[in-house]
PDB file of C-alpha atoms and ligand atoms in Angstrom:
ATOM      1  CA  MET A 944      18.720  17.274  -7.025  1.00 59.00           C
ATOM      2  CA  LEU A 945      17.884  15.644 -10.323  1.00 60.00           C
ATOM      3  CA  ILE A 946      14.789  17.036 -11.976  1.00 76.00           C
ATOM      4  CA  ARG A 947      13.127  14.761 -14.462  1.00 89.00           C
ATOM      5  CA  THR A 948      11.940  16.418 -17.637  1.00 94.00           C
ATOM      6  CA  PRO A 949       8.275  15.979 -18.587  1.00 94.00           C
ATOM      7  CA  LYS A 950       9.433  13.743 -21.439  1.00 96.00           C
ATOM      8  CA  GLU A 951      11.346  11.489 -19.061  1.00 96.00           C
ATOM      9  CA  VAL A 952       8.429  11.310 -16.641  1.00 97.00           C
ATOM     10  CA  LYS A 953       6.149  10.367 -19.506  1.00 97.00           C
ATOM     11  CA  GLU A 954       8.487   7.595 -20.598  1.00 97.00           C
ATOM     12  CA  ILE A 955       8.918   6.208 -17.062  1.00 98.00           C
ATOM     13  CA  LYS A 956       5.151   6.238 -16.626  1.00 98.00           C
ATOM     14  CA  LYS A 957       4.603   4.496 -19.953  1.00 98.00           C
ATOM     15  CA  ARG A 958       7.074   1.756 -19.091  1.00 98.00           C
ATOM     16  CA  PHE A 959       5.529   1.109 -15.666  1.00 98.00           C
ATOM     17  CA  LEU A 960       2.056   0.859 -17.195  1.00 97.00           C
ATOM     18  CA  THR A 961       3.275  -1.356 -20.037  1.00 97.00           C
ATOM     19  CA  HIS A 962       5.150  -3.767 -17.786  1.00 96.00           C
ATOM     20  CA  TYR A 963       2.407  -3.988 -15.187  1.00 96.00           C
ATOM     21  CA  PRO A 964      -0.865  -3.499 -17.097  1.00 93.00           C
ATOM     22  CA  ASN A 965      -3.034  -5.278 -14.523  1.00 88.00           C
ATOM     23  CA  ALA A 966      -1.100  -4.731 -11.324  1.00 88.00           C
ATOM     24  CA  LYS A 967      -3.079  -5.101  -8.110  1.00 89.00           C
ATOM     25  CA  THR A 968      -2.481  -5.795  -4.464  1.00 92.00           C
ATOM     26  CA  GLU A 969      -1.115  -9.180  -3.428  1.00 93.00           C
ATOM     27  CA  LEU A 970      -3.239  -9.113  -0.276  1.00 97.00           C
ATOM     28  CA  ASN A 971      -6.074 -11.651  -0.343  1.00 97.00           C
ATOM     29  CA  TYR A 972      -9.553 -10.244   0.357  1.00 98.00           C
ATOM     30  CA  SER A 973     -13.110 -10.668  -0.802  1.00 97.00           C
ATOM     31  CA  ASP A 974     -14.807  -7.457   0.322  1.00 97.00           C
ATOM     32  CA  LEU A 975     -14.077  -3.981   1.636  1.00 98.00           C
ATOM     33  CA  TYR A 976     -14.080  -5.149   5.282  1.00 98.00           C
ATOM     34  CA  GLN A 977     -11.462  -7.823   4.548  1.00 98.00           C
ATOM     35  CA  LEU A 978      -9.357  -5.418   2.502  1.00 98.00           C
ATOM     36  CA  LEU A 979      -9.337  -2.790   5.246  1.00 98.00           C
ATOM     37  CA  VAL A 980      -8.345  -5.361   7.888  1.00 98.00           C
ATOM     38  CA  ALA A 981      -5.605  -6.778   5.636  1.00 98.00           C
ATOM     39  CA  VAL A 982      -4.234  -3.300   4.912  1.00 97.00           C
ATOM     40  CA  ILE A 983      -4.116  -2.450   8.636  1.00 97.00           C
ATOM     41  CA  LEU A 984      -2.256  -5.706   9.305  1.00 97.00           C
ATOM     42  CA  SER A 985       0.165  -5.107   6.440  1.00 95.00           C
ATOM     43  CA  ALA A 986       1.810  -2.034   7.994  1.00 91.00           C
ATOM     44  CA  GLN A 987       5.463  -3.040   8.524  1.00 89.00           C
ATOM     45  CA  CYS A 988       4.530  -6.624   7.675  1.00 93.00           C
ATOM     46  CA  THR A 989       4.722  -8.571   4.418  1.00 92.00           C
ATOM     47  CA  ASP A 990       1.621  -9.330   2.346  1.00 94.00           C
ATOM     48  CA  LYS A 991       2.653 -12.984   2.431  1.00 95.00           C
ATOM     49  CA  ARG A 992       2.499 -13.051   6.231  1.00 97.00           C
ATOM     50  CA  VAL A 993      -0.832 -11.200   6.271  1.00 98.00           C
ATOM     51  CA  ASN A 994      -2.296 -13.724   3.813  1.00 98.00           C
ATOM     52  CA  LEU A 995      -1.339 -16.527   6.180  1.00 98.00           C
ATOM     53  CA  ILE A 996      -3.067 -14.802   9.090  1.00 97.00           C
ATOM     54  CA  THR A 997      -6.333 -13.543   7.614  1.00 98.00           C
ATOM     55  CA  PRO A 998      -8.184 -16.788   6.729  1.00 98.00           C
ATOM     56  CA  LYS A 999      -8.568 -17.797  10.397  1.00 98.00           C
ATOM     57  CA  LEU A1000      -9.256 -14.231  11.444  1.00 98.00           C
ATOM     58  CA  PHE A1001     -12.099 -13.871   8.927  1.00 98.00           C
ATOM     59  CA  GLN A1002     -13.436 -17.295   9.804  1.00 98.00           C
ATOM     60  CA  LYS A1003     -13.819 -16.214  13.424  1.00 98.00           C
ATOM     61  CA  TYR A1004     -14.940 -12.644  12.620  1.00 98.00           C
ATOM     62  CA  PRO A1005     -16.699 -12.783   9.235  1.00 98.00           C
ATOM     63  CA  THR A1006     -18.158  -9.267   9.446  1.00 98.00           C
ATOM     64  CA  ILE A1007     -17.259  -5.916  10.913  1.00 98.00           C
ATOM     65  CA  PHE A1008     -20.053  -6.436  13.473  1.00 98.00           C
ATOM     66  CA  ASP A1009     -18.358  -9.639  14.712  1.00 98.00           C
ATOM     67  CA  LEU A1010     -14.997  -7.896  14.967  1.00 98.00           C
ATOM     68  CA  ALA A1011     -16.568  -5.004  16.891  1.00 98.00           C
ATOM     69  CA  LYS A1012     -17.653  -7.479  19.576  1.00 98.00           C
ATOM     70  CA  ALA A1013     -14.299  -9.274  19.727  1.00 98.00           C
ATOM     71  CA  GLU A1014     -12.016  -9.411  22.756  1.00 98.00           C
ATOM     72  CA  VAL A1015      -8.675  -7.793  21.936  1.00 98.00           C
ATOM     73  CA  LYS A1016      -6.785 -10.721  23.465  1.00 98.00           C
ATOM     74  CA  ASP A1017      -8.569 -13.187  21.165  1.00 98.00           C
ATOM     75  CA  VAL A1018      -7.653 -11.098  18.127  1.00 98.00           C
ATOM     76  CA  GLU A1019      -4.061 -10.874  19.405  1.00 98.00           C
ATOM     77  CA  GLU A1020      -3.887 -14.650  19.552  1.00 97.00           C
ATOM     78  CA  LEU A1021      -4.944 -14.948  15.905  1.00 98.00           C
ATOM     79  CA  ILE A1022      -2.551 -12.291  14.586  1.00 98.00           C
ATOM     80  CA  LYS A1023       0.442 -12.843  16.872  1.00 97.00           C
ATOM     81  CA  SER A1024       2.803 -13.766  14.004  1.00 96.00           C
ATOM     82  CA  CYS A1025       2.322 -10.242  12.625  1.00 96.00           C
ATOM     83  CA  THR A1026       4.588  -7.338  13.573  1.00 93.00           C
ATOM     84  CA  TYR A1027       3.141  -5.031  16.265  1.00 95.00           C
ATOM     85  CA  PHE A1028       0.321  -7.530  16.779  1.00 97.00           C
ATOM     86  CA  SER A1029      -0.699  -6.119  20.140  1.00 97.00           C
ATOM     87  CA  ASN A1030      -1.280  -2.607  18.797  1.00 97.00           C
ATOM     88  CA  LYS A1031      -2.856  -3.934  15.628  1.00 98.00           C
ATOM     89  CA  ALA A1032      -5.315  -6.074  17.601  1.00 98.00           C
ATOM     90  CA  LYS A1033      -6.429  -2.974  19.541  1.00 98.00           C
ATOM     91  CA  HIS A1034      -6.683  -0.954  16.348  1.00 98.00           C
ATOM     92  CA  LEU A1035      -8.736  -3.627  14.582  1.00 98.00           C
ATOM     93  CA  VAL A1036     -11.305  -3.930  17.354  1.00 98.00           C
ATOM     94  CA  ASN A1037     -11.510  -0.164  17.863  1.00 98.00           C
ATOM     95  CA  MET A1038     -11.774   0.415  14.133  1.00 98.00           C
ATOM     96  CA  ALA A1039     -14.658  -2.052  13.910  1.00 98.00           C
ATOM     97  CA  LYS A1040     -16.397  -0.464  16.923  1.00 98.00           C
ATOM     98  CA  MET A1041     -16.119   2.982  15.368  1.00 98.00           C
ATOM     99  CA  VAL A1042     -17.476   1.794  12.006  1.00 98.00           C
ATOM    100  CA  VAL A1043     -20.436   0.143  13.763  1.00 98.00           C
ATOM    101  CA  GLU A1044     -21.145   3.018  16.138  1.00 98.00           C
ATOM    102  CA  GLU A1045     -20.447   6.024  13.925  1.00 97.00           C
ATOM    103  CA  TYR A1046     -20.959   4.738  10.386  1.00 97.00           C
ATOM    104  CA  LYS A1047     -23.790   2.221  10.995  1.00 97.00           C
ATOM    105  CA  GLY A1048     -21.481  -0.638  10.050  1.00 97.00           C
ATOM    106  CA  GLU A1049     -20.688   0.834   6.618  1.00 98.00           C
ATOM    107  CA  ILE A1050     -16.981   1.322   6.023  1.00 98.00           C
ATOM    108  CA  PRO A1051     -16.544   4.878   4.707  1.00 97.00           C
ATOM    109  CA  LYS A1052     -15.771   5.143   1.002  1.00 96.00           C
ATOM    110  CA  ASP A1053     -13.699   8.273   1.254  1.00 95.00           C
ATOM    111  CA  GLU A1054     -10.026   8.567   2.217  1.00 95.00           C
ATOM    112  CA  LYS A1055     -10.725  11.629   4.367  1.00 96.00           C
ATOM    113  CA  GLU A1056     -13.159   9.583   6.466  1.00 97.00           C
ATOM    114  CA  LEU A1057     -11.045   6.430   6.452  1.00 98.00           C
ATOM    115  CA  VAL A1058      -8.117   8.200   8.144  1.00 97.00           C
ATOM    116  CA  LYS A1059     -10.362   8.908  11.139  1.00 97.00           C
ATOM    117  CA  LEU A1060     -10.478   5.172  11.888  1.00 98.00           C
ATOM    118  CA  PRO A1061      -8.017   3.714  14.424  1.00 97.00           C
ATOM    119  CA  GLY A1062      -5.003   2.124  12.741  1.00 95.00           C
ATOM    120  CA  VAL A1063      -5.681   3.791   9.386  1.00 97.00           C
ATOM    121  CA  GLY A1064      -3.067   6.341   8.326  1.00 93.00           C
ATOM    122  CA  LYS A1065      -3.010   8.345   5.136  1.00 93.00           C
ATOM    123  CA  LYS A1066      -1.109   5.666   3.236  1.00 93.00           C
ATOM    124  CA  SER A1067      -3.479   2.872   4.318  1.00 95.00           C
ATOM    125  CA  ALA A1068      -6.539   4.964   3.458  1.00 97.00           C
ATOM    126  CA  ASN A1069      -5.158   5.668   0.003  1.00 96.00           C
ATOM    127  CA  VAL A1070      -4.258   2.004  -0.536  1.00 96.00           C
ATOM    128  CA  VAL A1071      -7.873   1.026   0.204  1.00 97.00           C
ATOM    129  CA  MET A1072      -9.238   3.704  -2.129  1.00 97.00           C
ATOM    130  CA  ILE A1073      -6.774   2.748  -4.877  1.00 95.00           C
ATOM    131  CA  GLU A1074      -7.372  -0.973  -4.630  1.00 95.00           C
ATOM    132  CA  TYR A1075     -11.108  -1.134  -3.989  1.00 96.00           C
ATOM    133  CA  PHE A1076     -12.359   1.935  -5.815  1.00 95.00           C
ATOM    134  CA  GLY A1077      -9.593   2.468  -8.393  1.00 93.00           C
ATOM    135  CA  LYS A1078      -9.327   6.066  -7.263  1.00 96.00           C
ATOM    136  CA  ASN A1079      -6.657   8.245  -8.865  1.00 97.00           C
ATOM    137  CA  LEU A1080      -4.469   8.456  -5.744  1.00 97.00           C
ATOM    138  CA  MET A1081      -0.860   7.647  -4.919  1.00 97.00           C
ATOM    139  CA  ALA A1082       0.243   5.824  -1.776  1.00 96.00           C
ATOM    140  CA  VAL A1083       3.892   5.651  -0.800  1.00 96.00           C
ATOM    141  CA  ASP A1084       5.094   2.580   1.036  1.00 93.00           C
ATOM    142  CA  THR A1085       8.704   1.504   1.491  1.00 94.00           C
ATOM    143  CA  HIS A1086       8.896   0.140  -2.094  1.00 95.00           C
ATOM    144  CA  VAL A1087       7.403   3.200  -3.769  1.00 97.00           C
ATOM    145  CA  PHE A1088       9.639   5.462  -1.666  1.00 97.00           C
ATOM    146  CA  ARG A1089      12.809   3.584  -2.630  1.00 97.00           C
ATOM    147  CA  VAL A1090      11.928   3.263  -6.315  1.00 97.00           C
ATOM    148  CA  SER A1091      10.976   6.954  -6.619  1.00 97.00           C
ATOM    149  CA  HIS A1092      14.324   7.984  -5.229  1.00 96.00           C
ATOM    150  CA  ARG A1093      16.354   5.551  -7.323  1.00 96.00           C
ATOM    151  CA  LEU A1094      14.627   6.807 -10.455  1.00 96.00           C
ATOM    152  CA  GLY A1095      15.128  10.455  -9.569  1.00 95.00           C
ATOM    153  CA  LEU A1096      11.389  11.068  -9.352  1.00 96.00           C
ATOM    154  CA  SER A1097      11.631  12.413  -5.818  1.00 95.00           C
ATOM    155  CA  SER A1098      14.278  13.545  -3.373  1.00 92.00           C
ATOM    156  CA  ALA A1099      11.802  14.179  -0.564  1.00 95.00           C
ATOM    157  CA  LYS A1100      12.689  12.992   2.919  1.00 95.00           C
ATOM    158  CA  THR A1101       9.219  11.763   3.849  1.00 96.00           C
ATOM    159  CA  PRO A1102       6.661   9.439   2.239  1.00 94.00           C
ATOM    160  CA  ASP A1103       4.025  12.194   2.462  1.00 93.00           C
ATOM    161  CA  LYS A1104       6.154  14.636   0.484  1.00 96.00           C
ATOM    162  CA  THR A1105       7.092  11.922  -2.000  1.00 97.00           C
ATOM    163  CA  GLN A1106       3.396  11.174  -2.446  1.00 96.00           C
ATOM    164  CA  GLN A1107       2.729  14.830  -3.264  1.00 95.00           C
ATOM    165  CA  GLU A1108       5.638  14.945  -5.709  1.00 96.00           C
ATOM    166  CA  LEU A1109       4.585  11.763  -7.536  1.00 97.00           C
ATOM    167  CA  THR A1110       1.004  13.025  -7.713  1.00 96.00           C
ATOM    168  CA  THR A1111       2.178  16.272  -9.301  1.00 95.00           C
ATOM    169  CA  LEU A1112       4.532  14.515 -11.719  1.00 96.00           C
ATOM    170  CA  PHE A1113       2.284  11.698 -12.943  1.00 97.00           C
ATOM    171  CA  LYS A1114      -1.163  13.301 -12.530  1.00 97.00           C
ATOM    172  CA  THR A1115      -3.186  10.388 -13.971  1.00 97.00           C
ATOM    173  CA  ASP A1116      -3.202   6.597 -13.567  1.00 97.00           C
ATOM    174  CA  LEU A1117      -1.813   7.081 -10.060  1.00 97.00           C
ATOM    175  CA  ASN A1118      -3.609   3.975  -8.769  1.00 96.00           C
ATOM    176  CA  LYS A1119      -2.071   1.787 -11.487  1.00 96.00           C
ATOM    177  CA  LEU A1120       1.334   3.390 -11.002  1.00 97.00           C
ATOM    178  CA  HIS A1121       1.156   2.748  -7.257  1.00 97.00           C
ATOM    179  CA  HIS A1122       0.623  -0.979  -7.814  1.00 96.00           C
ATOM    180  CA  ALA A1123       3.249  -1.091 -10.561  1.00 97.00           C
ATOM    181  CA  MET A1124       5.854   0.624  -8.385  1.00 97.00           C
ATOM    182  CA  VAL A1125       5.127  -1.695  -5.459  1.00 96.00           C
ATOM    183  CA  LEU A1126       5.638  -4.778  -7.650  1.00 95.00           C
ATOM    184  CA  PHE A1127       8.725  -3.287  -9.292  1.00 97.00           C
ATOM    185  CA  GLY A1128      10.195  -2.547  -5.845  1.00 97.00           C
ATOM    186  CA  ARG A1129       9.237  -5.918  -4.444  1.00 94.00           C
ATOM    187  CA  TYR A1130      10.610  -8.077  -7.260  1.00 95.00           C
ATOM    188  CA  ILE A1131      13.106  -6.067  -9.337  1.00 97.00           C
ATOM    189  CA  CYS A1132      14.307  -2.916  -7.607  1.00 97.00           C
ATOM    190  CA  THR A1133      14.638  -4.657  -4.247  1.00 96.00           C
ATOM    191  CA  ALA A1134      16.251  -2.933  -1.273  1.00 95.00           C
ATOM    192  CA  LYS A1135      19.181  -5.353  -1.235  1.00 94.00           C
ATOM    193  CA  GLU A1136      20.695  -6.666  -4.442  1.00 94.00           C
ATOM    194  CA  PRO A1137      18.271  -5.160  -6.964  1.00 96.00           C
ATOM    195  CA  LYS A1138      17.908  -7.159 -10.172  1.00 96.00           C
ATOM    196  CA  CYS A1139      19.393  -4.409 -12.332  1.00 95.00           C
ATOM    197  CA  LYS A1140      20.021  -6.788 -15.228  1.00 93.00           C
ATOM    198  CA  ASN A1141      16.247  -7.199 -15.603  1.00 89.00           C
ATOM    199  CA  CYS A1142      15.469  -3.525 -15.117  1.00 96.00           C
ATOM    200  CA  PHE A1143      13.426  -1.843 -17.817  1.00 97.00           C
ATOM    201  CA  LEU A1144      14.208   1.595 -16.387  1.00 97.00           C
ATOM    202  CA  LYS A1145      17.964   1.311 -16.110  1.00 95.00           C
ATOM    203  CA  GLU A1146      18.802   4.429 -18.073  1.00 93.00           C
ATOM    204  CA  PHE A1147      16.808   6.547 -15.599  1.00 95.00           C
ATOM    205  CA  CYS A1148      18.475   5.077 -12.530  1.00 95.00           C
ATOM    206  CA  VAL A1149      20.239   7.519 -10.217  1.00 89.00           C
ATOM    207  CA  LYS A1150      21.687   4.638  -8.205  1.00 74.00           C
ATOM    208  CA  GLU A1151      23.299   3.076 -11.291  1.00 64.00           C
ATOM    209  CA  ARG A1152      24.706   6.444 -12.317  1.00 56.00           C
ATOM    210  CA  ASP A1153      26.254   7.000  -8.852  1.00 52.00           C
ATOM    211  CA  THR A1154      27.871   3.549  -8.572  1.00 50.00           C
TER     212      THR A1154
HETATM  213  S1  SF4 B1399      18.838  -0.208 -12.378  1.00 86.30           S
HETATM  214 FE1  SF4 B1399      18.673  -1.425 -10.492  1.00 86.30          FE
HETATM  215  S2  SF4 B1399      18.645   0.037  -8.782  1.00 86.30           S
HETATM  216 FE2  SF4 B1399      18.236   1.155 -10.684  1.00 86.30          FE
HETATM  217  S3  SF4 B1399      16.010   1.292 -10.826  1.00 86.30           S
HETATM  218 FE3  SF4 B1399      16.659  -0.512 -11.983  1.00 86.30          FE
HETATM  219  S4  SF4 B1399      16.605  -2.221 -10.539  1.00 86.30           S
HETATM  220 FE4  SF4 B1399      16.505  -0.326  -9.346  1.00 86.30          FE
END
């Protein structure tokens, strides 16, 4: 396993932050309720698809209280172009019910509470905390996982372990680095046919070295 030196980690970090100084989510939202719903929908689904779905969903259910009273089948109908729409519809309604019943309609502002909500895993909770509150947390989605491995920042088999490793390596600016790594993975270091010619981290690439 390749171990990056502190100097290399520092340089990789600097380049991510320089290339993506204002990186943020590409999900459209206007408040914490909308962000949480969009993040739940985005599991295994593209942000582009979620952004096509949410306007009608939020028009019909403008608040968490409206969503808590929704029929699952009506929510299903509105989100049916999303992957796993049936499960997600159940999660959304149950999440809203739990927020109304157990948190008086206030979405919790803590990742340890957020993960108690239906449909909200550790990654989703961290994404909400990173995006909405700018909290110094890392979240590992498919892009961050791939990029971390290609850059020799992690060799862990699971996103959870990779998250721990990145947190230990980078320590600060984790929220900004999360967004930067997502954008880098989405547009440059893509799963198929990465745009290596445009890569500003080429000399750190394990994939390049092995090919
Ligand atoms: S050189 Fe290519 S594969 Fe390697 S990190 Fe850059 S874009 Fe990704």
